[in-house]
Short mmCIF file of C-alpha atoms in Angstrom, two decimals:
data_model
loop_
_atom_site.label_atom_id
_atom_site.label_comp_id
_atom_site.label_asym_id
_atom_site.label_seq_id
_atom_site.Cartn_x
_atom_site.Cartn_y
_atom_site.Cartn_z
CA MET A 18 81.92 119.42 117.97
CA LYS A 19 85.09 119.35 120.04
CA ASP A 20 87.74 116.73 119.39
CA LYS A 21 88.98 114.88 122.42
CA ILE A 22 91.64 112.32 123.24
CA LYS A 23 90.35 109.36 125.23
CA LYS A 24 92.91 107.61 127.38
CA GLY A 25 92.21 104.60 128.72
CA ARG A 26 99.76 89.59 101.81
CA THR A 27 99.57 90.35 98.24
CA ALA A 28 96.14 91.76 97.58
CA SER A 29 94.22 90.74 94.47
CA CYS A 30 93.54 94.26 93.34
CA SER A 31 94.38 96.86 90.73
CA GLY A 32 96.52 99.74 91.88
CA ALA A 33 97.49 98.57 95.36
CA ARG A 34 99.51 95.75 96.80
CA LEU A 35 99.89 94.33 100.27
CA VAL A 36 103.38 94.51 101.71
CA SER A 37 104.57 91.59 103.78
CA PRO A 38 104.29 92.49 107.48
CA ALA A 39 107.64 90.79 107.98
CA GLY A 40 109.31 93.53 105.97
CA ASN A 41 110.23 96.96 107.26
CA THR A 42 107.28 98.55 105.48
CA ASN A 43 107.68 101.93 107.16
CA ALA A 44 111.36 102.24 106.38
CA SER A 45 112.41 104.81 103.86
CA THR A 46 114.14 103.92 100.58
CA THR A 47 117.50 105.35 99.58
CA ILE A 48 117.92 106.74 96.07
CA SER A 49 121.19 107.50 94.35
CA THR A 50 120.45 110.85 92.73
CA ALA A 51 118.04 113.76 92.71
CA SER A 52 116.00 114.78 89.71
CA ASP A 53 115.07 118.27 88.56
CA CYS A 54 112.09 120.03 90.07
CA SER A 55 109.07 121.20 88.16
CA ASN A 56 107.17 124.34 88.99
CA GLY A 57 103.97 123.93 91.00
CA PRO A 58 101.40 126.13 92.70
CA SER A 59 102.85 128.75 95.01
CA SER A 60 103.75 127.92 98.61
CA ALA A 61 105.53 129.71 101.41
CA VAL A 62 107.09 128.76 104.72
CA SER A 63 106.19 130.47 107.97
CA THR A 64 108.36 130.27 111.06
CA SER A 65 105.42 129.70 113.41
CA PRO A 66 106.09 126.36 115.13
CA SER A 67 103.55 123.93 116.52
CA ASN A 68 104.12 120.95 118.79
CA ALA A 69 107.76 120.01 119.20
CA SER A 70 109.24 116.52 119.16
CA SER A 71 112.72 115.94 120.49
CA SER A 72 113.67 112.28 120.11
CA SER A 73 114.90 110.58 116.94
CA SER A 74 115.17 107.14 115.44
CA SER A 75 116.64 105.43 112.39
CA SER A 76 115.32 102.95 109.85
CA SER A 77 116.89 100.49 107.43
CA THR A 78 117.07 101.41 103.77
CA ALA A 79 117.04 99.56 100.48
CA PRO A 80 118.26 100.85 97.10
CA ILE A 81 115.83 101.43 94.24
CA ALA A 82 116.36 102.10 90.57
CA ARG A 83 117.57 105.57 89.66
CA ASN A 84 114.59 106.15 87.38
CA SER A 85 111.99 104.81 89.82
CA SER A 86 108.56 106.28 89.09
CA SER A 87 107.68 106.28 92.80
CA GLY A 88 110.20 109.02 93.67
CA SER A 89 109.27 112.70 93.74
CA THR A 90 111.26 115.49 92.08
CA GLY A 91 112.00 117.03 95.48
CA CYS A 92 114.60 114.37 96.26
CA GLY A 93 118.05 115.84 96.79
CA LYS A 94 116.78 119.25 97.91
CA PRO A 95 117.71 120.42 101.41
CA LEU A 96 115.03 121.23 103.94
CA PRO A 97 114.30 124.90 104.70
CA SER A 98 116.43 126.16 107.58
CA ASN A 99 113.47 126.19 109.99
CA LEU A 100 112.48 122.56 109.33
CA HIS A 101 114.30 119.72 111.08
CA PRO A 102 113.68 115.97 111.35
CA ALA A 103 111.65 115.30 114.52
CA GLY A 104 111.54 119.04 115.15
CA PRO A 105 108.39 121.11 115.62
CA SER A 106 105.87 121.21 112.80
CA ILE A 107 105.90 124.40 110.73
CA SER A 108 102.91 126.37 109.46
CA GLN A 109 102.87 126.76 105.69
CA THR A 110 100.65 128.42 103.10
CA PHE A 111 99.54 127.10 99.74
CA THR A 112 97.55 128.77 96.98
CA PRO A 113 95.65 126.33 94.76
CA SER A 114 94.79 127.17 91.17
CA ASN A 115 91.12 127.67 92.04
CA GLY A 116 90.12 128.77 95.53
CA PRO A 117 91.37 130.71 98.53
CA GLN A 118 94.83 130.44 100.05
CA ARG A 119 95.16 127.45 102.37
CA THR A 120 97.30 126.76 105.43
CA TYR A 121 98.68 123.54 106.86
CA LEU A 122 101.21 122.19 109.33
CA LEU A 123 104.18 120.22 108.00
CA TYR A 124 106.00 117.68 110.17
CA ILE A 125 109.30 116.10 109.11
CA PRO A 126 109.96 112.68 110.70
CA SER A 127 113.12 111.65 112.51
CA ALA A 128 114.15 109.28 109.70
CA TYR A 129 113.88 111.89 106.93
CA SER A 130 116.77 112.43 104.52
CA PRO A 131 116.68 114.48 101.27
CA SER A 132 118.22 111.49 99.47
CA THR A 133 115.72 108.97 100.86
CA LEU A 134 112.16 108.32 99.76
CA SER A 135 109.78 108.87 102.68
CA PRO A 136 106.10 107.92 102.99
CA LEU A 137 103.55 110.73 103.40
CA LEU A 138 100.43 110.97 105.58
CA ILE A 139 97.74 113.66 105.39
CA SER A 140 95.54 113.94 108.48
CA TYR A 141 92.28 115.94 108.28
CA HIS A 142 90.75 117.52 111.41
CA GLY A 143 87.12 117.35 112.54
CA HIS A 144 84.44 120.02 112.13
CA ALA A 145 85.18 123.35 113.85
CA SER A 146 88.65 122.04 114.71
CA SER A 147 92.11 122.85 113.34
CA ALA A 148 95.39 121.45 112.10
CA SER A 149 97.09 122.01 115.46
CA THR A 150 94.29 120.21 117.32
CA GLN A 151 94.51 117.28 114.92
CA GLU A 152 98.26 117.09 115.47
CA ALA A 153 97.80 116.97 119.25
CA LEU A 154 94.92 114.51 118.92
CA THR A 155 96.75 111.93 116.82
CA ASN A 156 100.38 112.12 118.04
CA PHE A 157 101.43 111.51 114.43
CA SER A 158 104.21 114.05 115.07
CA HIS A 159 105.71 111.94 117.84
CA PRO A 160 108.69 109.77 116.79
CA ALA A 161 107.51 106.88 118.96
CA VAL A 162 104.27 106.73 116.97
CA ASN A 163 105.67 107.82 113.61
CA PRO A 164 109.41 107.65 112.92
CA SER A 165 109.20 107.72 109.13
CA HIS A 166 106.16 109.46 107.63
CA ILE A 167 106.09 113.10 106.56
CA VAL A 168 102.79 114.40 107.98
CA ILE A 169 100.56 117.14 106.62
CA TYR A 170 97.79 118.61 108.80
CA PRO A 171 95.68 120.90 106.58
CA ASN A 172 93.11 123.45 107.77
CA GLY A 173 89.64 123.25 106.28
CA ILE A 174 87.87 126.38 105.05
CA ASP A 175 85.58 127.57 107.87
CA GLY A 176 86.71 124.53 109.85
CA ALA A 177 85.00 122.02 107.55
CA TRP A 178 85.62 119.64 104.67
CA GLN A 179 83.86 118.86 101.41
CA GLY A 180 80.91 116.47 101.60
CA ALA A 181 79.35 117.73 104.85
CA PRO A 182 76.16 119.81 104.83
CA TYR A 183 77.98 122.59 106.70
CA ALA A 184 81.00 122.67 104.35
CA ALA A 185 81.83 125.99 102.70
CA PRO A 186 80.00 126.15 99.34
CA GLY A 187 82.10 125.99 96.21
CA ILE A 188 85.22 124.66 97.96
CA ASP A 189 86.79 121.67 96.21
CA ASP A 190 88.94 119.97 98.86
CA ILE A 191 89.72 117.06 96.55
CA ALA A 192 91.32 119.41 94.03
CA PHE A 193 93.12 121.22 96.86
CA THR A 194 94.54 117.93 98.09
CA THR A 195 95.77 116.78 94.68
CA GLU A 196 97.43 120.14 93.95
CA LEU A 197 99.03 120.17 97.39
CA LEU A 198 100.47 116.70 96.74
CA ALA A 199 101.98 117.91 93.48
CA ASP A 200 103.53 120.91 95.23
CA LEU A 201 104.97 118.78 98.04
CA ASP A 202 106.50 116.44 95.46
CA THR A 203 108.65 119.30 94.14
CA ARG A 204 110.01 120.21 97.58
CA LEU A 205 110.36 116.97 99.55
CA CYS A 206 111.64 113.46 98.85
CA ILE A 207 108.35 111.55 98.86
CA ASP A 208 107.59 107.94 97.97
CA ARG A 209 104.50 108.43 95.81
CA SER A 210 103.58 104.76 96.19
CA ARG A 211 103.23 105.25 99.97
CA ARG A 212 100.90 108.21 100.43
CA TYR A 213 98.06 107.79 102.94
CA ALA A 214 95.03 109.78 104.13
CA SER A 215 93.42 109.79 107.56
CA GLY A 216 90.90 111.96 109.35
CA HIS A 217 88.61 112.39 112.35
CA SER A 218 84.87 113.09 112.35
CA ASN A 219 84.15 115.46 109.43
CA GLY A 220 87.79 114.89 108.38
CA GLY A 221 87.15 111.15 108.46
CA GLY A 222 84.05 111.64 106.34
CA PHE A 223 86.11 113.60 103.84
CA VAL A 224 88.62 110.75 103.73
CA GLY A 225 85.70 108.56 102.60
CA THR A 226 84.82 111.14 99.93
CA LEU A 227 88.47 111.31 98.84
CA ALA A 228 88.78 107.53 98.69
CA CYS A 229 85.67 107.36 96.49
CA SER A 230 87.10 109.85 94.01
CA GLU A 231 89.27 108.87 91.07
CA ALA A 232 91.66 111.68 91.97
CA GLY A 233 92.13 110.39 95.53
CA ALA A 234 92.20 106.67 94.82
CA SER A 235 94.83 107.13 92.10
CA ARG A 236 97.16 109.02 94.44
CA PHE A 237 96.79 107.46 97.90
CA ALA A 238 97.61 103.86 98.74
CA ALA A 239 95.11 103.54 101.60
CA PHE A 240 92.58 105.50 103.68
CA ALA A 241 91.57 105.47 107.35
CA ALA A 242 88.93 107.29 109.40
CA SER A 243 88.17 107.73 113.09
CA SER A 244 84.56 108.52 114.12
CA GLY A 245 83.86 109.24 110.47
CA ALA A 246 80.91 111.45 109.53
CA PHE A 247 79.80 109.80 106.27
CA TYR A 248 76.89 111.99 105.19
CA GLN A 249 74.52 110.50 102.61
CA ASP A 250 71.82 112.37 100.69
CA VAL A 251 68.22 111.34 101.31
CA LYS A 252 65.53 112.20 98.77
CA ALA A 253 62.73 114.49 99.92
CA GLY A 254 60.02 112.57 101.70
CA LYS A 255 62.28 109.59 102.38
CA SER A 256 63.19 108.58 105.92
CA CYS A 257 66.72 107.75 107.02
CA ASP A 258 67.22 103.98 107.15
CA ALA A 259 70.76 103.77 108.55
CA ASP A 260 71.08 100.09 107.65
CA ALA A 261 70.04 100.48 104.03
CA VAL A 262 70.50 104.11 102.95
CA PRO A 263 71.80 104.25 99.36
CA LEU A 264 75.41 105.38 99.49
CA LEU A 265 76.76 108.09 97.24
CA PRO A 266 78.39 106.79 94.03
CA CYS A 267 81.97 105.64 94.52
CA LEU A 268 83.82 106.42 91.30
CA ALA A 269 87.13 104.99 92.49
CA ALA A 270 85.96 101.42 92.95
CA THR A 271 84.40 100.94 89.51
CA GLY A 272 87.50 99.50 87.87
CA LYS A 273 86.94 101.84 84.91
CA GLY A 274 89.52 104.22 83.49
CA ARG A 275 92.10 105.04 86.13
CA GLY A 276 89.81 103.81 88.89
CA ARG A 277 90.92 101.02 91.22
CA LYS A 278 89.13 97.75 91.71
CA VAL A 279 90.19 97.66 95.35
CA VAL A 280 90.61 100.65 97.66
CA PRO A 281 91.91 99.74 101.16
CA PHE A 282 89.80 101.40 103.86
CA LEU A 283 89.89 101.29 107.67
CA GLU A 284 87.40 102.83 110.13
CA VAL A 285 87.48 103.11 113.93
CA HIS A 286 84.29 104.04 115.79
CA GLY A 287 83.08 104.11 119.38
CA THR A 288 79.75 102.61 120.39
CA ALA A 289 79.09 105.55 122.76
CA ASP A 290 79.59 108.23 120.10
CA ALA A 291 76.71 110.65 120.62
CA THR A 292 77.82 113.02 117.83
CA ILE A 293 78.12 110.51 114.99
CA PRO A 294 76.23 107.51 116.43
CA TYR A 295 77.58 104.05 115.75
CA GLU A 296 74.08 102.97 114.72
CA GLY A 297 73.76 105.91 112.31
CA GLY A 298 70.65 108.05 111.85
CA SER A 299 69.55 111.52 110.74
CA HIS A 300 72.12 114.28 111.20
CA GLY A 301 72.29 117.77 109.75
CA GLY A 302 69.41 117.09 107.40
CA GLU A 303 71.17 114.09 105.90
CA CYS A 304 71.48 110.40 106.74
CA MET A 305 74.38 108.75 108.53
CA PRO A 306 74.81 105.05 107.70
CA ALA A 307 75.27 102.57 110.53
CA LEU A 308 78.98 101.77 110.73
CA PRO A 309 78.69 97.99 110.16
CA TYR A 310 76.57 98.73 107.07
CA TYR A 311 79.03 101.36 105.79
CA ALA A 312 82.06 99.09 106.26
CA GLY A 313 80.23 96.23 104.57
CA ALA A 314 79.43 98.54 101.65
CA TRP A 315 83.14 99.27 101.24
CA ALA A 316 83.85 95.53 101.22
CA SER A 317 81.20 95.09 98.53
CA ARG A 318 82.64 98.00 96.49
CA ASP A 319 86.04 96.33 96.68
CA GLY A 320 84.62 93.10 95.30
CA LEU A 321 85.01 91.11 98.52
CA ASP A 322 82.64 88.21 99.17
CA VAL A 323 80.22 89.92 101.55
CA ARG A 324 77.78 87.00 101.27
CA ARG A 325 80.06 85.04 103.56
CA GLY A 326 79.85 87.80 106.14
CA ASN A 327 82.82 89.14 108.05
CA GLU A 328 85.25 87.73 110.56
CA SER A 329 85.45 89.29 114.01
CA VAL A 330 88.53 89.23 116.21
CA ALA A 331 88.72 90.42 119.82
CA VAL A 332 91.57 92.95 119.96
CA THR A 333 91.14 93.92 123.62
CA THR A 334 88.73 92.54 126.21
CA ALA A 335 88.63 95.15 128.97
CA ARG A 336 85.20 95.25 130.58
CA GLY A 337 83.13 98.00 128.97
CA LYS A 338 86.09 99.00 126.77
CA ALA A 339 86.56 95.99 124.51
CA THR A 340 87.68 96.50 120.92
CA THR A 341 86.63 94.14 118.14
CA ARG A 342 88.09 94.07 114.63
CA PHE A 343 85.91 93.10 111.64
CA VAL A 344 87.44 92.07 108.31
CA TRP A 345 86.10 90.66 105.04
CA ASP A 346 89.27 89.02 103.68
CA ARG A 347 92.55 87.69 105.03
CA GLU A 348 94.45 90.75 103.80
CA GLU A 349 92.19 93.00 105.93
CA THR A 350 91.63 95.24 102.91
CA VAL A 351 88.52 96.65 104.57
CA THR A 352 88.81 96.78 108.35
CA HIS A 353 86.39 98.12 110.93
CA TYR A 354 87.13 98.54 114.65
CA ARG A 355 84.18 98.69 117.05
CA VAL A 356 85.34 100.25 120.32
CA GLU A 357 83.00 99.69 123.26
CA GLY A 358 82.16 102.70 125.39
CA LEU A 359 84.23 105.16 123.35
CA GLY A 360 82.59 108.48 122.54
CA HIS A 361 83.34 110.91 119.72
CA GLU A 362 87.04 110.64 120.39
CA TRP A 363 90.38 109.48 119.02
CA ALA A 364 91.19 106.40 121.11
CA ASP A 365 94.43 106.56 123.08
CA ARG A 366 95.03 103.56 125.36
CA TRP A 367 91.27 103.02 125.63
CA GLY A 368 91.08 99.61 127.27
CA GLY A 369 94.45 98.85 125.69
CA PHE A 370 93.54 100.08 122.19
CA SER A 371 95.02 103.13 120.44
CA THR A 372 93.96 104.44 117.05
CA SER A 373 97.22 106.02 115.83
CA PRO A 374 99.57 103.01 116.03
CA THR A 375 96.76 100.83 114.65
CA MET A 376 96.44 103.07 111.60
CA MET A 377 100.20 103.33 111.11
CA GLU A 378 100.65 99.56 111.19
CA TRP A 379 97.81 99.04 108.72
CA PHE A 380 99.06 101.78 106.38
CA GLY A 381 102.44 100.06 106.31
CA ARG A 382 100.89 97.07 104.54
CA TRP A 383 99.82 99.01 101.45
CA LYS A 384 101.63 100.47 98.46
CA LEU A 385 100.08 102.07 95.39
CA ARG A 386 100.91 100.58 92.03
CA GLY A 387 100.76 102.79 88.95
CA GLY A 388 99.42 105.82 90.81
CA ARG A 389 99.36 109.43 89.64
CA ASP A 390 101.88 112.11 90.51
#
């Protein structure tokens, strides 16, 4: 499937908190000193650039304690000579402890400073796509969309991610992600309480898999998907009921061990998506849940009162291109956007609605409390 761009308050949860929208939630946080680095899995920098960004911006800062647990050990280290704030993304390699060598694009935002904690976003591409396509699709490397977040665009093995029926067998993308986070922490000044995951299509489906894992939910503050492919197993002889298919176990939202009682999740989906239909159905030998059912299941997992139903808000009203937002609580912990007429695409000014700034604003509300390194 080919990816396309279509033009057109405190949470009652364990492990996450809602940041007041009145605050500068995307601003970085200045720290007074760097700490020593620890050794991590091997990584190397390539000089192959991707899309360039030329403008810059600044953000306000606020001091934090010297021994803050949210700061990474990479604080105080200079960037490699071929990496520059708001410059082109750089291709990098990473070798996890178990599995083949991986590649990804690294983008440094305009507001980045080695002495300042910066939020981090990982964005996963769709099936048969690539890191460079995902970068162009999302515009997360454009300062106007993202002035403050370090962005990682990883490449999936054989162009796919864990959880899909076509994913490479034996590849653990959750373990890859957690080891990559640990490696990045030793090299960059990252606010570990503000790490976020997003993805498109198969990448969006993997974000759902990651959010349901203890490893993902204990490291990322919030998760967001566009046109997510949320494959569910169906027992032999059973038909696919998209409005009632049993969803795979979600270990993160059990409240047990290091799991979180509430995992913020956002999903954007077009009603004209012919690849991953909004109404769900059989796909690749597995069952796709209808998107309203899937979002409602997340609200139920998070302990929200689904018996009261959801609240819908008209975001845009363009004829044939209207966008409606559905939420289950006032904090918008679980949020679903239904985009009329949009196909299997990442919305960009579609009837006045754009996915990237919507995700960035929503991410800015969430911070992880007591997360893992």
